Amino acid sequence: MWNQIPSLQSLKLFDAVVRHHSMTRAAKEMAISQSAVSQMIRQLEDFVGTSLLDRSTRPMGLTDAGHEFHRTIIETLGRLASTVEDMRKAGNGQDNVVTVSCNLGCATYWLMPRLNYFSAAHPEISVHVMAAYQGAAGLHDGSDIALRYGDGKWPDGPWELLLKETIVPICSPDYLERHGLANNLEDLSSRRLIHVAVQDPEWLGWESYFKALGRRRSREACDLRFGNYVQAVQSALTGDGIMLGWRSVVADHIAAGQLTPACRMPVHLESGYYVNVHHALDDDGGKAQFLAWLKAEASKTPYF
């Protein structure tokens, strides 16, 4: 039987390629070279006897066999991870522990400020948050519930929409007082903008924002760039410039008066944050209660 199963490393690598739609980003996640990723995927395809990736599309897609293979990987490794996690929790006397995974921005600015309310209502349930630096970890990483940003059309589902996204340029009240409200896109284009270097193709940057509103921006000489959203938020809070504010991340800052819209030109996105409900639906304890709480909190998150 074991001779008929590919190595676990190749399965993890294939899943990373599928999630990122890119061998380059999969290589970065797995800490190996892109050529090594390409070679291992070819070896995996040779092992199973068919092509798994559709290399004729951009971004890279899956063949029918690839879709079925990835679905089987997620289901099988998901069951294995769930069983191991249950055994660990039982062995440690932690039967009522919920592990949730999401990206760093969502964890820092949306989930964490709200967790104390859940803990107060459910002191018997422990919550473990796994925050990915960018994007979101796969579902076979030991998490019970996963939050992921995008269009919800991932093969490792089912996924349920939790929070619809809206973005709007934001700044500190001090910056707004010094520079005034940007009245149009040309005015906004002349300001110092704060960028976030995110490789996730689903994530909207300034170029995409201006494009969505029918304009192309050329001036970037004085802009600021950061490696993650947390750094960008801190820069905006200190009055360095204008950043793109995502509803899921900065709604609380705006409500508290720490940040404010720099213009009146929001972009309402088709994408949003989705929650994986696969494990939670089969559970009548902590997972189900945490999922219900997540949905309730999401419904209370204000729009811009």
Tab-separated table of C-alpha atoms in Angstrom, residues 100-295:
chain	number	residue	atom	x	y	z
A	100	VAL	CA	-8.422	29.112	14.139
A	101	SER	CA	-6.111	30.225	11.320
A	102	CYS	CA	-6.160	33.510	9.390
A	103	ASN	CA	-3.771	36.107	8.004
A	104	LEU	CA	-1.834	38.509	10.212
A	105	GLY	CA	-3.927	41.607	9.488
A	106	CYS	CA	-7.225	39.868	10.189
A	107	ALA	CA	-5.861	38.300	13.370
A	108	THR	CA	-4.325	41.513	14.722
A	109	TYR	CA	-7.029	44.039	13.921
A	110	TRP	CA	-10.295	42.109	13.638
A	111	LEU	CA	-10.158	38.823	15.531
A	112	MET	CA	-7.928	39.555	18.528
A	113	PRO	CA	-9.753	42.716	19.740
A	114	ARG	CA	-12.980	40.706	19.861
A	115	LEU	CA	-11.735	37.495	21.480
A	116	ASN	CA	-12.145	38.774	25.024
A	117	TYR	CA	-15.915	38.942	24.454
A	118	PHE	CA	-15.965	35.303	23.367
A	119	SER	CA	-13.809	34.260	26.319
A	120	ALA	CA	-16.106	36.096	28.720
A	121	ALA	CA	-19.145	34.297	27.307
A	122	HIS	CA	-17.399	30.904	27.015
A	123	PRO	CA	-14.663	30.675	29.667
A	124	GLU	CA	-14.595	26.889	29.268
A	125	ILE	CA	-13.370	27.146	25.636
A	126	SER	CA	-9.724	27.895	24.829
A	127	VAL	CA	-8.925	29.560	21.495
A	128	HIS	CA	-5.617	29.096	19.696
A	129	VAL	CA	-4.964	31.613	16.875
A	130	MET	CA	-2.502	30.725	14.109
A	131	ALA	CA	-1.718	33.851	12.075
A	132	ALA	CA	-0.057	33.490	8.678
A	133	TYR	CA	2.353	36.266	7.683
A	134	GLN	CA	0.581	36.609	4.327
A	135	GLY	CA	-2.355	34.715	2.897
A	136	ALA	CA	-3.739	31.864	4.975
A	137	ALA	CA	-2.506	28.442	5.957
A	138	GLY	CA	-4.001	25.316	4.468
A	139	LEU	CA	-6.790	23.447	6.191
A	140	HIS	CA	-4.678	20.411	7.031
A	141	ASP	CA	-2.379	22.453	9.268
A	142	GLY	CA	-4.116	21.504	12.511
A	143	SER	CA	-6.686	24.307	12.473
A	144	ASP	CA	-10.327	23.615	13.285
A	145	ILE	CA	-11.648	26.752	11.575
A	146	ALA	CA	-9.902	28.782	8.882
A	147	LEU	CA	-10.555	32.325	7.663
A	148	ARG	CA	-9.378	33.133	4.158
A	149	TYR	CA	-9.663	36.187	1.949
A	150	GLY	CA	-10.711	35.815	-1.690
A	151	ASP	CA	-13.668	34.790	-3.830
A	152	GLY	CA	-14.475	31.618	-1.890
A	153	LYS	CA	-13.896	29.354	-4.904
A	154	TRP	CA	-11.249	27.080	-3.434
A	155	PRO	CA	-11.114	23.315	-3.863
A	156	ASP	CA	-10.536	22.646	-0.157
A	157	GLY	CA	-14.048	23.742	0.869
A	158	PRO	CA	-16.804	24.116	1.750
A	159	TRP	CA	-16.409	27.860	2.416
A	160	GLU	CA	-19.042	30.275	3.663
A	161	LEU	CA	-18.926	34.064	3.255
A	162	LEU	CA	-18.237	35.728	6.581
A	163	LEU	CA	-17.439	39.359	5.759
A	164	LYS	CA	-17.851	41.257	2.498
A	165	GLU	CA	-14.949	43.625	1.848
A	166	THR	CA	-14.897	47.343	1.093
A	167	ILE	CA	-11.754	49.450	0.786
A	168	VAL	CA	-11.293	53.201	1.124
A	169	PRO	CA	-8.183	55.403	1.437
A	170	ILE	CA	-7.625	56.312	5.104
A	171	CYS	CA	-5.245	58.433	7.158
A	172	SER	CA	-4.839	59.779	10.672
A	173	PRO	CA	-6.964	62.764	11.781
A	174	ASP	CA	-3.713	64.732	12.096
A	175	TYR	CA	-2.767	64.018	8.477
A	176	LEU	CA	-6.265	64.993	7.339
A	177	GLU	CA	-6.055	68.254	9.256
A	178	ARG	CA	-2.695	69.086	7.672
A	179	HIS	CA	-3.525	68.105	4.094
A	180	GLY	CA	-7.300	68.171	3.847
A	181	LEU	CA	-9.730	65.748	2.230
A	182	ALA	CA	-8.749	64.493	-1.229
A	183	ASN	CA	-11.542	65.777	-3.456
A	184	ASN	CA	-10.834	63.621	-6.510
A	185	LEU	CA	-8.500	60.936	-7.837
A	186	GLU	CA	-6.017	63.473	-9.199
A	187	ASP	CA	-5.756	65.070	-5.765
A	188	LEU	CA	-5.390	61.664	-4.110
A	189	SER	CA	-2.748	60.661	-6.650
A	190	SER	CA	-0.542	63.579	-5.570
A	191	ARG	CA	-0.465	62.516	-1.897
A	192	ARG	CA	2.048	60.270	-0.152
A	193	LEU	CA	0.564	56.785	-0.312
A	194	ILE	CA	1.429	53.829	1.891
A	195	HIS	CA	1.900	50.512	0.060
A	196	VAL	CA	1.914	46.933	1.366
A	197	ALA	CA	4.073	44.367	-0.461
A	198	VAL	CA	1.654	41.436	-0.577
A	199	GLN	CA	2.093	38.564	-3.034
A	200	ASP	CA	-1.485	37.340	-2.742
A	201	PRO	CA	-3.093	38.042	-6.165
A	202	GLU	CA	-6.473	38.518	-4.460
A	203	TRP	CA	-5.185	41.467	-2.423
A	204	LEU	CA	-5.933	44.898	-3.894
A	205	GLY	CA	-3.114	47.452	-3.968
A	206	TRP	CA	-3.045	51.090	-4.993
A	207	GLU	CA	-2.566	50.319	-8.674
A	208	SER	CA	-5.674	48.147	-8.674
A	209	TYR	CA	-7.601	50.719	-6.638
A	210	PHE	CA	-6.967	53.506	-9.165
A	211	LYS	CA	-7.694	51.112	-12.028
A	212	ALA	CA	-11.035	50.169	-10.455
A	213	LEU	CA	-11.976	53.857	-10.499
A	214	GLY	CA	-10.792	54.398	-14.064
A	215	ARG	CA	-7.464	56.119	-13.483
A	216	ARG	CA	-3.802	55.243	-13.708
A	217	ARG	CA	-1.339	56.764	-11.226
A	218	SER	CA	2.240	57.429	-12.275
A	219	ARG	CA	3.736	59.406	-9.362
A	220	GLU	CA	5.240	57.233	-6.604
A	221	ALA	CA	8.526	58.960	-5.729
A	222	CYS	CA	7.611	59.890	-2.140
A	223	ASP	CA	5.488	56.856	-1.313
A	224	LEU	CA	6.140	54.490	1.601
A	225	ARG	CA	6.308	50.697	1.304
A	226	PHE	CA	6.040	48.039	4.012
A	227	GLY	CA	6.275	44.278	4.147
A	228	ASN	CA	2.964	43.650	5.900
A	229	TYR	CA	-0.327	45.318	6.737
A	230	VAL	CA	0.431	45.744	10.447
A	231	GLN	CA	3.408	48.000	9.665
A	232	ALA	CA	1.319	49.986	7.182
A	233	VAL	CA	-1.438	50.578	9.738
A	234	GLN	CA	1.104	51.811	12.276
A	235	SER	CA	2.538	54.195	9.681
A	236	ALA	CA	-0.919	55.572	8.928
A	237	LEU	CA	-1.685	55.965	12.637
A	238	THR	CA	1.420	58.124	13.077
A	239	GLY	CA	0.356	60.396	10.210
A	240	ASP	CA	2.913	59.347	7.591
A	241	GLY	CA	0.495	59.187	4.673
A	242	ILE	CA	-2.604	57.529	3.205
A	243	MET	CA	-3.156	53.778	3.086
A	244	LEU	CA	-5.863	51.546	1.677
A	245	GLY	CA	-8.187	50.672	4.528
A	246	TRP	CA	-9.940	47.323	4.440
A	247	ARG	CA	-13.240	47.004	6.267
A	248	SER	CA	-12.121	43.839	8.044
A	249	VAL	CA	-8.977	45.498	9.375
A	250	VAL	CA	-9.578	49.198	10.060
A	251	ALA	CA	-13.317	49.506	10.783
A	252	ASP	CA	-12.598	49.566	14.521
A	253	HIS	CA	-9.875	52.223	14.093
A	254	ILE	CA	-12.305	54.437	12.186
A	255	ALA	CA	-15.065	53.900	14.746
A	256	ALA	CA	-12.610	54.889	17.505
A	257	GLY	CA	-11.507	58.026	15.645
A	258	GLN	CA	-7.906	56.815	15.267
A	259	LEU	CA	-8.142	56.723	11.472
A	260	THR	CA	-10.480	58.506	9.091
A	261	PRO	CA	-11.338	58.324	5.374
A	262	ALA	CA	-8.979	60.483	3.315
A	263	CYS	CA	-11.554	60.757	0.518
A	264	ARG	CA	-15.112	59.696	-0.289
A	265	MET	CA	-14.260	57.130	-2.951
A	266	PRO	CA	-14.711	53.592	-1.589
A	267	VAL	CA	-14.427	50.488	-3.747
A	268	HIS	CA	-16.869	47.696	-2.924
A	269	LEU	CA	-15.286	44.344	-3.720
A	270	GLU	CA	-16.832	41.091	-4.854
A	271	SER	CA	-14.393	39.223	-2.622
A	272	GLY	CA	-14.342	38.972	1.153
A	273	TYR	CA	-13.381	36.821	4.119
A	274	TYR	CA	-14.690	33.279	4.072
A	275	VAL	CA	-14.804	30.739	6.864
A	276	ASN	CA	-14.305	27.023	6.417
A	277	VAL	CA	-17.118	25.179	8.160
A	278	HIS	CA	-16.132	21.583	7.396
A	279	HIS	CA	-15.099	20.532	10.906
A	280	ALA	CA	-17.380	22.900	12.799
A	281	LEU	CA	-20.611	21.566	11.306
A	282	ASP	CA	-19.926	18.123	12.747
A	283	ASP	CA	-19.314	19.480	16.225
A	284	ASP	CA	-21.891	20.584	18.788
A	285	GLY	CA	-19.307	21.940	21.229
A	286	GLY	CA	-16.609	24.593	21.083
A	287	LYS	CA	-16.152	24.680	17.300
A	288	ALA	CA	-19.834	25.236	16.597
A	289	GLN	CA	-20.100	27.894	19.306
A	290	PHE	CA	-17.022	29.706	18.018
A	291	LEU	CA	-18.345	29.613	14.454
A	292	ALA	CA	-21.690	31.063	15.544
A	293	TRP	CA	-19.858	33.803	17.429
A	294	LEU	CA	-17.686	34.615	14.390
A	295	LYS	CA	-20.767	35.077	12.226
